[in-house]
Amino acid sequence: MISVIIPIYNAAPYLPEMLQSLLEQTERDLEILLINDGSTDSSADICKAAAQEDVRIRYVFQQNAGVSAARNHALTLAKGEYIAFLDADDRIDPNYFEQLFLACRGVDISVCDISVETRDGKQQAVFSAGNQSFSAPDAMNLLLTRKGINSGPCGKLFRRETIADLKFPPLKAYEDILFVRDAFARAENVTSTSKTAYHYYQNAGSAMAQQKKAPSQDIIFATADLLEYIVQHTELNPMCFYITMSHLYQYVLGLDRNDLLGQQFRHEVRRLYRKHWTDIAFCKAFPWKEKILYLLFTFGLR
């Protein structure tokens, strides 16, 4: 059985589409855990109605504590041999669980294509690793370079034993990549399939959209964690370090220099970069022009 975990917070406009895509699944052996994280809209009514119509659906309410707490709560309730995570405002293909389950036989984690789309149907990007098997280091390289394998928990099926005792950290951002990183670190092998897809919708009011406008210090904390892991694992591709550094700098570029919170964020990023300035200087993946730019920023010259 596959335990499907869906954290929900004020997702009423989009939740029916996700629930409908679950009802259309060709794989029927599912346990669907709807975790209402203190929603104030009609999400609860939608979930309760769905639970009455399908015995596989279990509705759980908790006081608002964030997406990590909702997922962690569900992990304590899940009974399946496999674990999957979905977001309430996205959609999956009808053969999603069937193909991920087939790909996960004999391995620890399977991944599928992720299509990043707007609500009007325009495709913005695609994450695809094709149809193949990976060693643990190769899979980690794809994850941390964010090429082929998306950094979030969606679009993946985890063998329960592989993620036993793992928890999502209590962060407002980047909690997902830390969990997935730890899961991949435990995995011996990973497979990918392009025979199905997860449809990730970009919404203007989403948590990710808000983070771009006013990034949380949690992003810096999580990036520091990732960088420590990458530096310690010298077998990883240098691109892992470069991409992780670059993602953090993208938040810096969008900040208002006159905003106090923006200034604090820039200051903390500089502190982190100073800690790794020699790693930046000697990283083979950094283009030399960017290396100069990053070092100038690191020491307050830009």
JSON list of C-alpha atoms in Angstrom, two decimals, residues 126-227:
[
{"chain": "A", "resi": 126, "resn": "VAL", "atom": "CA", "xyz": [10.37, 20.38, -16.87]},
{"chain": "A", "resi": 127, "resn": "PHE", "atom": "CA", "xyz": [12.43, 18.23, -14.55]},
{"chain": "A", "resi": 128, "resn": "SER", "atom": "CA", "xyz": [13.13, 14.86, -16.15]},
{"chain": "A", "resi": 129, "resn": "ALA", "atom": "CA", "xyz": [15.79, 12.23, -15.53]},
{"chain": "A", "resi": 130, "resn": "GLY", "atom": "CA", "xyz": [14.42, 9.92, -18.21]},
{"chain": "A", "resi": 131, "resn": "ASN", "atom": "CA", "xyz": [13.94, 6.19, -17.70]},
{"chain": "A", "resi": 132, "resn": "GLN", "atom": "CA", "xyz": [16.99, 4.85, -15.91]},
{"chain": "A", "resi": 133, "resn": "SER", "atom": "CA", "xyz": [18.59, 3.68, -12.67]},
{"chain": "A", "resi": 134, "resn": "PHE", "atom": "CA", "xyz": [21.11, 5.66, -10.63]},
{"chain": "A", "resi": 135, "resn": "SER", "atom": "CA", "xyz": [23.67, 4.91, -8.01]},
{"chain": "A", "resi": 136, "resn": "ALA", "atom": "CA", "xyz": [23.22, 6.90, -4.81]},
{"chain": "A", "resi": 137, "resn": "PRO", "atom": "CA", "xyz": [26.02, 9.43, -5.65]},
{"chain": "A", "resi": 138, "resn": "ASP", "atom": "CA", "xyz": [24.70, 10.02, -9.17]},
{"chain": "A", "resi": 139, "resn": "ALA", "atom": "CA", "xyz": [21.17, 10.58, -7.85]},
{"chain": "A", "resi": 140, "resn": "MET", "atom": "CA", "xyz": [22.48, 13.00, -5.23]},
{"chain": "A", "resi": 141, "resn": "ASN", "atom": "CA", "xyz": [24.34, 14.96, -7.91]},
{"chain": "A", "resi": 142, "resn": "LEU", "atom": "CA", "xyz": [21.15, 15.33, -9.94]},
{"chain": "A", "resi": 143, "resn": "LEU", "atom": "CA", "xyz": [19.22, 16.41, -6.85]},
{"chain": "A", "resi": 144, "resn": "LEU", "atom": "CA", "xyz": [21.72, 19.00, -5.60]},
{"chain": "A", "resi": 145, "resn": "THR", "atom": "CA", "xyz": [22.40, 20.45, -9.04]},
{"chain": "A", "resi": 146, "resn": "ARG", "atom": "CA", "xyz": [18.62, 20.57, -9.50]},
{"chain": "A", "resi": 147, "resn": "LYS", "atom": "CA", "xyz": [18.94, 19.08, -12.96]},
{"chain": "A", "resi": 148, "resn": "GLY", "atom": "CA", "xyz": [16.66, 16.19, -13.78]},
{"chain": "A", "resi": 149, "resn": "ILE", "atom": "CA", "xyz": [15.45, 15.67, -10.20]},
{"chain": "A", "resi": 150, "resn": "ASN", "atom": "CA", "xyz": [13.42, 18.36, -8.47]},
{"chain": "A", "resi": 151, "resn": "SER", "atom": "CA", "xyz": [14.46, 19.25, -4.91]},
{"chain": "A", "resi": 152, "resn": "GLY", "atom": "CA", "xyz": [11.01, 18.82, -3.32]},
{"chain": "A", "resi": 153, "resn": "PRO", "atom": "CA", "xyz": [9.36, 15.65, -1.96]},
{"chain": "A", "resi": 154, "resn": "CYS", "atom": "CA", "xyz": [6.67, 15.62, -4.67]},
{"chain": "A", "resi": 155, "resn": "GLY", "atom": "CA", "xyz": [7.18, 13.62, -7.84]},
{"chain": "A", "resi": 156, "resn": "LYS", "atom": "CA", "xyz": [8.79, 10.84, -5.79]},
{"chain": "A", "resi": 157, "resn": "LEU", "atom": "CA", "xyz": [7.91, 7.57, -4.10]},
{"chain": "A", "resi": 158, "resn": "PHE", "atom": "CA", "xyz": [9.89, 6.56, -1.01]},
{"chain": "A", "resi": 159, "resn": "ARG", "atom": "CA", "xyz": [10.22, 3.09, 0.41]},
{"chain": "A", "resi": 160, "resn": "ARG", "atom": "CA", "xyz": [9.06, 3.47, 4.01]},
{"chain": "A", "resi": 161, "resn": "GLU", "atom": "CA", "xyz": [12.16, 1.78, 5.43]},
{"chain": "A", "resi": 162, "resn": "THR", "atom": "CA", "xyz": [14.38, 4.29, 3.65]},
{"chain": "A", "resi": 163, "resn": "ILE", "atom": "CA", "xyz": [12.88, 7.32, 5.38]},
{"chain": "A", "resi": 164, "resn": "ALA", "atom": "CA", "xyz": [12.14, 5.69, 8.73]},
{"chain": "A", "resi": 165, "resn": "ASP", "atom": "CA", "xyz": [12.59, 8.25, 11.55]},
{"chain": "A", "resi": 166, "resn": "LEU", "atom": "CA", "xyz": [13.31, 11.10, 9.11]},
{"chain": "A", "resi": 167, "resn": "LYS", "atom": "CA", "xyz": [11.47, 14.35, 9.86]},
{"chain": "A", "resi": 168, "resn": "PHE", "atom": "CA", "xyz": [10.97, 17.59, 7.99]},
{"chain": "A", "resi": 169, "resn": "PRO", "atom": "CA", "xyz": [12.83, 20.36, 9.85]},
{"chain": "A", "resi": 170, "resn": "PRO", "atom": "CA", "xyz": [10.66, 23.16, 11.33]},
{"chain": "A", "resi": 171, "resn": "LEU", "atom": "CA", "xyz": [11.55, 25.74, 8.69]},
{"chain": "A", "resi": 172, "resn": "LYS", "atom": "CA", "xyz": [9.42, 28.10, 6.58]},
{"chain": "A", "resi": 173, "resn": "ALA", "atom": "CA", "xyz": [11.52, 27.49, 3.46]},
{"chain": "A", "resi": 174, "resn": "TYR", "atom": "CA", "xyz": [13.87, 24.84, 2.05]},
{"chain": "A", "resi": 175, "resn": "GLU", "atom": "CA", "xyz": [12.61, 22.29, 4.57]},
{"chain": "A", "resi": 176, "resn": "ASP", "atom": "CA", "xyz": [11.76, 20.04, 1.65]},
{"chain": "A", "resi": 177, "resn": "ILE", "atom": "CA", "xyz": [15.24, 19.80, 0.10]},
{"chain": "A", "resi": 178, "resn": "LEU", "atom": "CA", "xyz": [16.81, 18.99, 3.48]},
{"chain": "A", "resi": 179, "resn": "PHE", "atom": "CA", "xyz": [14.38, 16.10, 3.94]},
{"chain": "A", "resi": 180, "resn": "VAL", "atom": "CA", "xyz": [14.90, 14.83, 0.40]},
{"chain": "A", "resi": 181, "resn": "ARG", "atom": "CA", "xyz": [18.68, 15.21, 0.73]},
{"chain": "A", "resi": 182, "resn": "ASP", "atom": "CA", "xyz": [18.62, 13.05, 3.85]},
{"chain": "A", "resi": 183, "resn": "ALA", "atom": "CA", "xyz": [16.40, 10.48, 2.13]},
{"chain": "A", "resi": 184, "resn": "PHE", "atom": "CA", "xyz": [18.74, 10.28, -0.88]},
{"chain": "A", "resi": 185, "resn": "ALA", "atom": "CA", "xyz": [21.71, 9.97, 1.49]},
{"chain": "A", "resi": 186, "resn": "ARG", "atom": "CA", "xyz": [20.11, 6.82, 2.92]},
{"chain": "A", "resi": 187, "resn": "ALA", "atom": "CA", "xyz": [19.17, 5.34, -0.45]},
{"chain": "A", "resi": 188, "resn": "GLU", "atom": "CA", "xyz": [21.33, 2.72, -2.12]},
{"chain": "A", "resi": 189, "resn": "ASN", "atom": "CA", "xyz": [19.67, 3.17, -5.49]},
{"chain": "A", "resi": 190, "resn": "VAL", "atom": "CA", "xyz": [17.15, 5.41, -7.24]},
{"chain": "A", "resi": 191, "resn": "THR", "atom": "CA", "xyz": [15.18, 4.95, -10.46]},
{"chain": "A", "resi": 192, "resn": "SER", "atom": "CA", "xyz": [13.43, 7.48, -12.66]},
{"chain": "A", "resi": 193, "resn": "THR", "atom": "CA", "xyz": [10.50, 7.17, -15.03]},
{"chain": "A", "resi": 194, "resn": "SER", "atom": "CA", "xyz": [9.16, 9.51, -17.70]},
{"chain": "A", "resi": 195, "resn": "LYS", "atom": "CA", "xyz": [5.98, 7.48, -18.10]},
{"chain": "A", "resi": 196, "resn": "THR", "atom": "CA", "xyz": [4.06, 9.78, -15.79]},
{"chain": "A", "resi": 197, "resn": "ALA", "atom": "CA", "xyz": [4.26, 13.34, -14.47]},
{"chain": "A", "resi": 198, "resn": "TYR", "atom": "CA", "xyz": [3.57, 15.57, -11.49]},
{"chain": "A", "resi": 199, "resn": "HIS", "atom": "CA", "xyz": [2.06, 18.92, -12.45]},
{"chain": "A", "resi": 200, "resn": "TYR", "atom": "CA", "xyz": [3.35, 21.69, -10.19]},
{"chain": "A", "resi": 201, "resn": "TYR", "atom": "CA", "xyz": [1.36, 24.91, -10.47]},
{"chain": "A", "resi": 202, "resn": "GLN", "atom": "CA", "xyz": [2.94, 28.29, -9.87]},
{"chain": "A", "resi": 203, "resn": "ASN", "atom": "CA", "xyz": [0.49, 30.38, -7.85]},
{"chain": "A", "resi": 204, "resn": "ALA", "atom": "CA", "xyz": [0.97, 34.09, -7.16]},
{"chain": "A", "resi": 205, "resn": "GLY", "atom": "CA", "xyz": [0.07, 33.69, -3.49]},
{"chain": "A", "resi": 206, "resn": "SER", "atom": "CA", "xyz": [2.12, 30.56, -2.83]},
{"chain": "A", "resi": 207, "resn": "ALA", "atom": "CA", "xyz": [4.70, 30.30, -0.06]},
{"chain": "A", "resi": 208, "resn": "MET", "atom": "CA", "xyz": [7.48, 30.17, -2.66]},
{"chain": "A", "resi": 209, "resn": "ALA", "atom": "CA", "xyz": [6.23, 33.36, -4.31]},
{"chain": "A", "resi": 210, "resn": "GLN", "atom": "CA", "xyz": [6.16, 35.11, -0.94]},
{"chain": "A", "resi": 211, "resn": "GLN", "atom": "CA", "xyz": [9.68, 33.95, -0.13]},
{"chain": "A", "resi": 212, "resn": "LYS", "atom": "CA", "xyz": [11.01, 35.61, -3.28]},
{"chain": "A", "resi": 213, "resn": "LYS", "atom": "CA", "xyz": [9.58, 38.93, -2.12]},
{"chain": "A", "resi": 214, "resn": "ALA", "atom": "CA", "xyz": [10.62, 38.63, 1.53]},
{"chain": "A", "resi": 215, "resn": "PRO", "atom": "CA", "xyz": [13.00, 35.71, 1.99]},
{"chain": "A", "resi": 216, "resn": "SER", "atom": "CA", "xyz": [13.17, 34.03, 5.37]},
{"chain": "A", "resi": 217, "resn": "GLN", "atom": "CA", "xyz": [16.38, 33.58, 7.32]},
{"chain": "A", "resi": 218, "resn": "ASP", "atom": "CA", "xyz": [15.50, 29.87, 7.16]},
{"chain": "A", "resi": 219, "resn": "ILE", "atom": "CA", "xyz": [16.75, 29.90, 3.56]},
{"chain": "A", "resi": 220, "resn": "ILE", "atom": "CA", "xyz": [20.21, 30.85, 4.81]},
{"chain": "A", "resi": 221, "resn": "PHE", "atom": "CA", "xyz": [20.08, 28.22, 7.57]},
{"chain": "A", "resi": 222, "resn": "ALA", "atom": "CA", "xyz": [19.10, 25.49, 5.12]},
{"chain": "A", "resi": 223, "resn": "THR", "atom": "CA", "xyz": [21.71, 26.61, 2.56]},
{"chain": "A", "resi": 224, "resn": "ALA", "atom": "CA", "xyz": [24.39, 26.48, 5.27]},
{"chain": "A", "resi": 225, "resn": "ASP", "atom": "CA", "xyz": [23.32, 22.91, 6.04]},
{"chain": "A", "resi": 226, "resn": "LEU", "atom": "CA", "xyz": [23.50, 21.95, 2.36]},
{"chain": "A", "resi": 227, "resn": "LEU", "atom": "CA", "xyz": [26.91, 23.56, 1.89]}
]
